[in-house]
Every structure is written in C-alpha cells, then in structure tokens.
Amino acid sequence: MTQFEYLFSPIKIGHTTIQNRIVSTGHQTNYVENGVPTEDFIAYHEARAKGGIGLIILEAGAVHKTGLSTPYSITSFDERVLPAYETLMDKVKLYDTRIFAQLSHSGREIVASDYQIASVAPSAVPSLRFGTMPRALRTNEIQEIVEGFARSALLAKIGGLHGVELCCSHGYLPSQFWNPITNQRLDQYGGSFENRMRFIVEVIDAIWRAVGEDFTVGFRISADEMTMDGLTEKDAIKISEYISQQTRIDFINVTVGDSSTYAGSTHIVPPSPIKQGYNAARSFKIRMETALPVFVGSRIIDPVHAEKIIKMGQADMVGMTRANIVDPNMPIKVKNGALQTIDACIGCLQACIGHYHKGLGISCIQNPQAGNERYFTPLLERKNLNKRVLVIGAGPGGLEAALSADQQGHQVTLIEKQGHIGGALHWMKRAPQREEMATSMIDNYTRQLAQSNVNVQLETQWSTEQIKQFGADAIICATGSAPYMPAHLPTEDDRIILVDDLFKTATLYSGKAVVFDFKGDWAGIEAALYLAQQGCDVSLYSARLYIGEDIHQYLRNEYMKHLYEAKVTMMPHHDFGGITEHGIHVRNLFTHEGFYMEADHVILALGRVPKDALYETIKNAASFVTRIGDCLAPRTIEEATLEGLQAAVDIENIVNSMLQNN
C-alpha cells in the first residue's frame, strides 16, 4: 500500500468525501431507454463500484429536450430518471463509491439520431465533423436551458447522487458560448469575454439556488481543443480562473479535444499509441491558477503513473475510465498489491466508444463481460463444474474460452501449434501503430494464464485420433484464419506479398510498393505505413468508400494524419484485378475501367478465410464441439473473445443436455 499512498488517500471535493483518487469519467454506455438508465446500466456501474473505484461520473445526461445528442441520452431533466438513480445508489452504497451525474447540452454537436432533432447553438455556425447546421438560440430558450441545468442537478440530488459535473468540454454548448468563432451574438451572451461567460455563470448560480449548499458541483473543460480555430490552453486557463472567481465551483475536470473536427475529436477518447497521460501538464497549470481540486484523464491506464500524477501535484484525482472498463477490479487489485493480475487497456476503442458510435451497448474486446454483467456474471460465478475441456488454438478467442472455462472450475487443456500464444497478435506487434495494442493484449493473457489452472501446451498439434482419444467433454476449436488469395494469381511471382507475411519477417523493402485493401481495416493501412517508414514510395488502394472505413473514427483520424505525413498516395474505390506481364491491374469499382501500373512490391490485404478443416474432422468427437472466432467466420478480435466467453459458459448446460439425451 505504501507504494500507492497518494492514490489511495481520501479527499474531500466540495461536500463529498471520496475514498481514493481514482475516477471513472463520464462515458456513454448506450444502456438508456427512452431517456432512463436500464438494469444493464446499473449492473455495469455496480461492477466498477464493487471493484473499489472512488468516484463514478455518469454519462452525459441532457438538461433540455434540445440537448439530446443521441437517442440513448439520459433525460436528466425528467423526473422519470429518479427510480434509476435511487436503484443505482442503493446498489453502490455497499462499496463506499461516490456518484456524480454529468449534465450536458451538446448544442450543435448532434452525434446521431433515428430522427435528427433540430440542433441549436449560440449562433448558426456548422459543425464540420457532423455536418449539422444549428439555429441560433433565442434568449428565452437560453433561460430554459439554464433552468434545465438547475432542475437536472436538483433531480440528481433528490435521487441520492453526491454531486454533478457540468460538461463544458469538447466544444459542447458552454464552450460554444465561450469561443468567439462559434458565438457571434450581439446580445448580452455574445461579444466581450464577460458576455460569452455569462451563460455558464448563470447555469452554476442557478444550480446552487436549486440544490442548496450541501452538494458538490464542478465542470469539465478541454484544456486545449487541439484543432484549428479551437480554444487553446491559454483560453482554458483564463476561463477556469474567471469561473472560479465569479461563482462557487468545487472541482475542475481537465481533458482535451473538440467534437466538431476530426483532429480534435481524436482526443475525446485517444487511442494507442498516443502517449499515456499526456494531459497532466495542462491540468497542473489549471490547478495552480485556480487553487481548486483538479481531475485529469486522457489515457491514464497505469496505476504507477496515476500515483506519480497525484504525488507531483499535477492533479487531485485521475480519470482511469478505460482501465476500469477492461478491469473493473483494478482499484482493489492495486490496493492489495496484486499488480501482476491487472489487465491493461490496449487503447483499441473497438467496443467502448466504438460501440457508442454504432448504437450498441458498451463492452470491451478484452473483457466481453463489460456491459453484459447482468448476463455473464451469474454464469461465470458457477464453480466446480469439472468438465474436461479442450481448446485448440491460443489466439484471443481460444485464450478467452480457456480462461473463462477455467474460471468456472472446468479442467482445461489449451493446445497451440506455435511456440507462443496470441495468434495474429504476435505478428501484429510489427505494425507501426498496433505494437502497443498487440503487446499489451499478449501480456494481459500471459498473466491471466499464469494465475489460472489451464494446462497450456505450446508447439503441440494433435491428429484427429489424438483429439478423440483425449476424451474431452467439450472441444472449442479456435484455429483462426488464413489470408485470402485469389485463385487466378501466379503463386511464384515474388512481387506478391500477403499482409501477414509482410509483418512476420524483418525483411527490408525499397522501391515502389502498392497495397490493396479489401476491408478498410487496420491491416492495409499498417502495411502502407510500415513500407513508407522504410522509404518506399507507397500507394494505398482501397475497395471501400473511404480509407479506413471499417476502423473507429478516432483511430482512423490518427491513421489519416500519419498517412498524409508519410506522403502515401491514397485511392479508394479501386480493387486488385490481377498481375500480368503488363503490370498490376487496378480496377475502378464504379466505372469498371482498369489500368496497369508497375510496382516492385504488391501487398495484398484482401480478407481472410477460415481454417476450419480440423473442425470438420472432429465435430462429432465430444458431446459439445464448437468453433469460434475466425475459425467460424473471419471478423475481428471482438467477435473472437465474445464467442470464446459464450462458448465457455455454454459448456455445462449443453454437455449435460447431451448426456441426458443419450
């Protein structure tokens, strides 16, 4: 514990005493129906409270009907939220976790909607990223929104919550008032700095009048919007200092980024390999200028780093949101000195913010229980089930299946023909922007295996007869996939390189390289960057509507930046037509016109095919035989780990049912 004496020291923020300095910052779960948090929402946050976190700030709740950024927004202004608040507080009271509501109005930043509401803002200035054109708010509407903030805060207090955070970050409505580019008003809410600050001061004063003194109120601010024409660090310091002088405020939550542009939005949820904890220096400056408690986030995933931030006085609390998504028990593990058992966030964005933008419930590719606690937790808590389980293949899907089966008490044997675990993760480590993700995921699974009873056998490949003789009750086939190779290609042409092979060796390349990308995911882009780093003249042709179409937008933003910096030629709407003595054939997918080009290297990322031959020979070798992940159908790591977990929890019921039927 002495190693983390700062991280686990209590702190009083406003009227609220918090048991430690770890906070889960506001993030959308999409577990909201008709404006009201669901049972899955409550179970998700209960799991993190049980894991020992000090403070949970709930996801952005709209304070007015014009402020619903998505159909899954909490209607914080509607008293129908009270039963959900009360149930949540009843669940978390056992764990001494404090809960704040985040109160928000997105202004022009309307993310998505089945029927897009009319967006409003201080002035009719469009959002470049979403393409929304707001109408200017009337003065009486501004007053309605001010009252909406106050009413929402009062409902949070009535519901038993400990405080509220006003979402003024990322270019949402309050900061739209602050920025003279988005605020071109000529009335008392526009023009001078004091006028542009009038809205937020009125909001805070109205909240205090509504809730009384025995509550906690703070705001979240982007210390730098990280975009052209955005608010800068200097602006953020001036704004924070002004608010702290004009009204009572109990804390400032410091983040970075802006919703309205691609470059700025990356920092809302920064992916790997963006530097961890890169915002701490900015939070320190705001802390020094305002003399208020300050929270800081933006890729803080290591408790040792978090301890250092608190110890150095850069912040008073650290946002470790994604660290708590992948491992809700992280705080209690740190407190107990069990650092070797913590699963680290890999920064992939696929199932956390990625699910939000797809309208799906939150989850995590390394922890598919996340967001599904109500369903999976009771199943995984079953113990001593004691079936004999064979898992074939130690990629992410097979690893998840083996560990989940072991957690329930099954006797698990995991065989892998390679001399290492991780499957495709092993060669993914050579990809320029995926090294951290792949390395962290392998490390997480290595540590989990070391803590388990799974019998791991590497460099092991059993015949069909050996598998049958093993006598398993359940067999999970996770043998993965292989790159797709068009049948008409000459296999002896040394210009052709499959994307897997590009990263499996340390070969150096030079000259002109052409990359063909079928799916619009990371493989083709990483190949282009890898070759560009070696000095190749690289062209990237994609069969998708735009480069990186299948990648989460924040990660895609980073990829696009690096592709432009590397001067990679990018051409969507084209595919690979073959290779002949005339050169490489490239086809336009709309006009069907083709042309030939010369290249020294042709890298193919044309999709994958299942490696399911073994499954076909053993599918009747046990009471329960199933295939998961790419062996079933090539997709992403997320499907593999989710199917691995699902297969593991299905073993008991399916095997017992088969035995009874026999």
Short mmCIF file of C-alpha atoms in Angstrom, two decimals, residues 124-286:
data_model
loop_
_atom_site.label_atom_id
_atom_site.label_comp_id
_atom_site.label_asym_id
_atom_site.label_seq_id
_atom_site.Cartn_x
_atom_site.Cartn_y
_atom_site.Cartn_z
CA ALA A 124 -25.73 29.44 -36.74
CA VAL A 125 -22.20 28.08 -37.23
CA PRO A 126 -22.00 24.48 -38.52
CA SER A 127 -20.16 21.53 -37.04
CA LEU A 128 -17.59 20.44 -39.61
CA ARG A 129 -17.44 16.85 -38.39
CA PHE A 130 -21.15 16.07 -38.22
CA GLY A 131 -22.27 18.49 -40.92
CA THR A 132 -25.05 19.86 -38.70
CA MET A 133 -26.21 23.44 -39.13
CA PRO A 134 -27.74 24.74 -35.90
CA ARG A 135 -30.12 27.61 -35.50
CA ALA A 136 -29.28 30.41 -33.09
CA LEU A 137 -30.87 30.17 -29.66
CA ARG A 138 -33.40 32.79 -28.66
CA THR A 139 -32.87 34.50 -25.31
CA ASN A 140 -35.88 32.79 -23.72
CA GLU A 141 -34.52 29.40 -24.87
CA ILE A 142 -31.19 30.14 -23.22
CA GLN A 143 -33.06 30.76 -19.97
CA GLU A 144 -34.94 27.46 -20.41
CA ILE A 145 -31.62 25.63 -20.76
CA VAL A 146 -30.22 27.40 -17.68
CA GLU A 147 -33.30 26.24 -15.76
CA GLY A 148 -32.84 22.76 -17.24
CA PHE A 149 -29.36 22.54 -15.73
CA ALA A 150 -30.74 23.57 -12.34
CA ARG A 151 -33.66 21.14 -12.49
CA SER A 152 -31.37 18.28 -13.58
CA ALA A 153 -28.99 18.97 -10.68
CA LEU A 154 -31.89 19.01 -8.23
CA LEU A 155 -33.18 15.67 -9.56
CA ALA A 156 -29.69 14.21 -9.15
CA LYS A 157 -29.68 15.32 -5.53
CA ILE A 158 -33.19 14.01 -4.89
CA GLY A 159 -32.14 10.70 -6.45
CA GLY A 160 -29.34 10.40 -3.90
CA LEU A 161 -26.34 11.28 -6.06
CA HIS A 162 -23.47 13.11 -4.42
CA GLY A 163 -22.85 15.82 -7.00
CA VAL A 164 -22.89 16.94 -10.60
CA GLU A 165 -20.34 17.77 -13.27
CA LEU A 166 -21.21 20.28 -15.98
CA CYS A 167 -19.93 19.10 -19.36
CA CYS A 168 -18.26 22.21 -20.79
CA SER A 169 -15.59 20.29 -22.69
CA HIS A 170 -15.09 19.13 -26.29
CA GLY A 171 -16.87 22.00 -27.96
CA TYR A 172 -20.31 21.35 -26.45
CA LEU A 173 -22.79 24.14 -25.74
CA PRO A 174 -21.00 26.01 -22.90
CA SER A 175 -17.75 26.17 -24.87
CA GLN A 176 -19.69 27.16 -28.00
CA PHE A 177 -20.66 30.25 -26.00
CA TRP A 178 -17.02 30.78 -24.96
CA ASN A 179 -15.48 30.70 -28.45
CA PRO A 180 -15.95 33.93 -30.48
CA ILE A 181 -15.91 31.88 -33.70
CA THR A 182 -18.98 29.86 -32.67
CA ASN A 183 -20.55 32.73 -30.71
CA GLN A 184 -21.33 35.67 -32.97
CA ARG A 185 -24.20 37.00 -30.89
CA LEU A 186 -24.79 40.72 -30.42
CA ASP A 187 -26.82 40.48 -27.19
CA GLN A 188 -25.75 40.03 -23.57
CA TYR A 189 -24.47 36.48 -24.32
CA GLY A 190 -22.01 37.49 -27.04
CA GLY A 191 -19.23 39.91 -27.85
CA SER A 192 -16.99 40.57 -24.85
CA PHE A 193 -15.32 37.82 -22.82
CA GLU A 194 -17.58 38.53 -19.86
CA ASN A 195 -20.70 38.27 -22.04
CA ARG A 196 -19.54 34.99 -23.54
CA MET A 197 -19.02 33.67 -20.00
CA ARG A 198 -22.45 34.82 -18.86
CA PHE A 199 -24.23 31.56 -19.78
CA ILE A 200 -22.06 29.24 -17.67
CA VAL A 201 -22.04 31.60 -14.68
CA GLU A 202 -25.85 31.79 -14.79
CA VAL A 203 -26.00 27.98 -15.01
CA ILE A 204 -23.80 27.47 -11.94
CA ASP A 205 -25.61 30.12 -9.90
CA ALA A 206 -28.99 28.59 -10.82
CA ILE A 207 -27.78 25.14 -9.74
CA TRP A 208 -26.67 26.39 -6.33
CA ARG A 209 -30.01 28.10 -5.81
CA ALA A 210 -31.76 24.83 -6.62
CA VAL A 211 -29.66 22.35 -4.63
CA GLY A 212 -28.52 24.35 -1.62
CA GLU A 213 -25.05 24.31 -0.07
CA ASP A 214 -24.76 20.61 0.84
CA PHE A 215 -23.87 19.30 -2.62
CA THR A 216 -20.88 19.16 -4.96
CA VAL A 217 -20.67 20.96 -8.31
CA GLY A 218 -17.81 21.08 -10.81
CA PHE A 219 -17.23 21.38 -14.52
CA ARG A 220 -15.28 19.62 -17.25
CA ILE A 221 -13.16 21.64 -19.64
CA SER A 222 -10.90 20.94 -22.61
CA ALA A 223 -7.55 22.45 -21.67
CA ASP A 224 -6.81 22.58 -25.38
CA GLU A 225 -9.35 21.76 -28.09
CA MET A 226 -6.47 20.55 -30.27
CA THR A 227 -7.95 21.86 -33.50
CA MET A 228 -7.86 24.83 -35.83
CA ASP A 229 -9.94 27.76 -34.51
CA GLY A 230 -10.46 25.94 -31.20
CA LEU A 231 -9.92 27.17 -27.66
CA THR A 232 -6.30 26.99 -26.57
CA GLU A 233 -4.56 26.21 -23.30
CA LYS A 234 -4.30 29.95 -22.61
CA ASP A 235 -8.06 30.31 -23.15
CA ALA A 236 -8.84 27.36 -20.85
CA ILE A 237 -6.74 28.79 -18.02
CA LYS A 238 -8.40 32.20 -18.36
CA ILE A 239 -11.90 30.66 -18.44
CA SER A 240 -11.26 28.41 -15.44
CA GLU A 241 -9.83 31.27 -13.41
CA TYR A 242 -12.78 33.52 -14.29
CA ILE A 243 -15.41 30.94 -13.32
CA SER A 244 -13.65 30.21 -10.03
CA GLN A 245 -13.69 33.93 -9.20
CA GLN A 246 -17.30 34.60 -10.22
CA THR A 247 -19.11 31.74 -8.50
CA ARG A 248 -18.63 28.73 -6.25
CA ILE A 249 -17.14 25.74 -8.02
CA ASP A 250 -15.83 22.62 -6.26
CA PHE A 251 -13.64 20.98 -8.89
CA ILE A 252 -12.44 21.19 -12.50
CA ASN A 253 -12.14 18.05 -14.63
CA VAL A 254 -9.45 18.68 -17.25
CA THR A 255 -9.50 16.91 -20.60
CA VAL A 256 -8.56 17.86 -24.19
CA GLY A 257 -10.13 17.76 -27.63
CA ASP A 258 -13.11 19.03 -29.55
CA SER A 259 -16.10 17.24 -31.06
CA SER A 260 -16.58 19.37 -34.15
CA THR A 261 -13.45 18.41 -36.12
CA TYR A 262 -11.72 15.14 -36.96
CA ALA A 263 -8.38 16.16 -35.46
CA GLY A 264 -9.96 17.47 -32.26
CA SER A 265 -12.33 14.54 -31.76
CA THR A 266 -9.45 12.05 -31.59
CA HIS A 267 -8.68 13.37 -28.11
CA ILE A 268 -12.16 12.70 -26.73
CA VAL A 269 -11.05 9.07 -26.37
CA PRO A 270 -7.40 8.95 -27.52
CA PRO A 271 -6.34 5.58 -28.96
CA SER A 272 -3.00 3.86 -28.70
CA PRO A 273 -0.25 4.62 -29.43
CA ILE A 274 -0.97 8.22 -28.36
CA LYS A 275 1.17 8.91 -25.32
CA GLN A 276 -0.30 7.88 -21.98
CA GLY A 277 -1.24 10.62 -19.52
CA TYR A 278 -0.27 13.38 -21.93
CA ASN A 279 -2.66 15.92 -20.42
CA ALA A 280 -1.22 16.06 -16.89
CA ALA A 281 0.96 19.12 -17.53
CA ARG A 282 -2.12 21.12 -18.57
CA SER A 283 -4.13 20.08 -15.52
CA PHE A 284 -1.25 21.22 -13.31
CA LYS A 285 -1.39 24.72 -14.80
CA ILE A 286 -5.14 25.00 -14.23
#
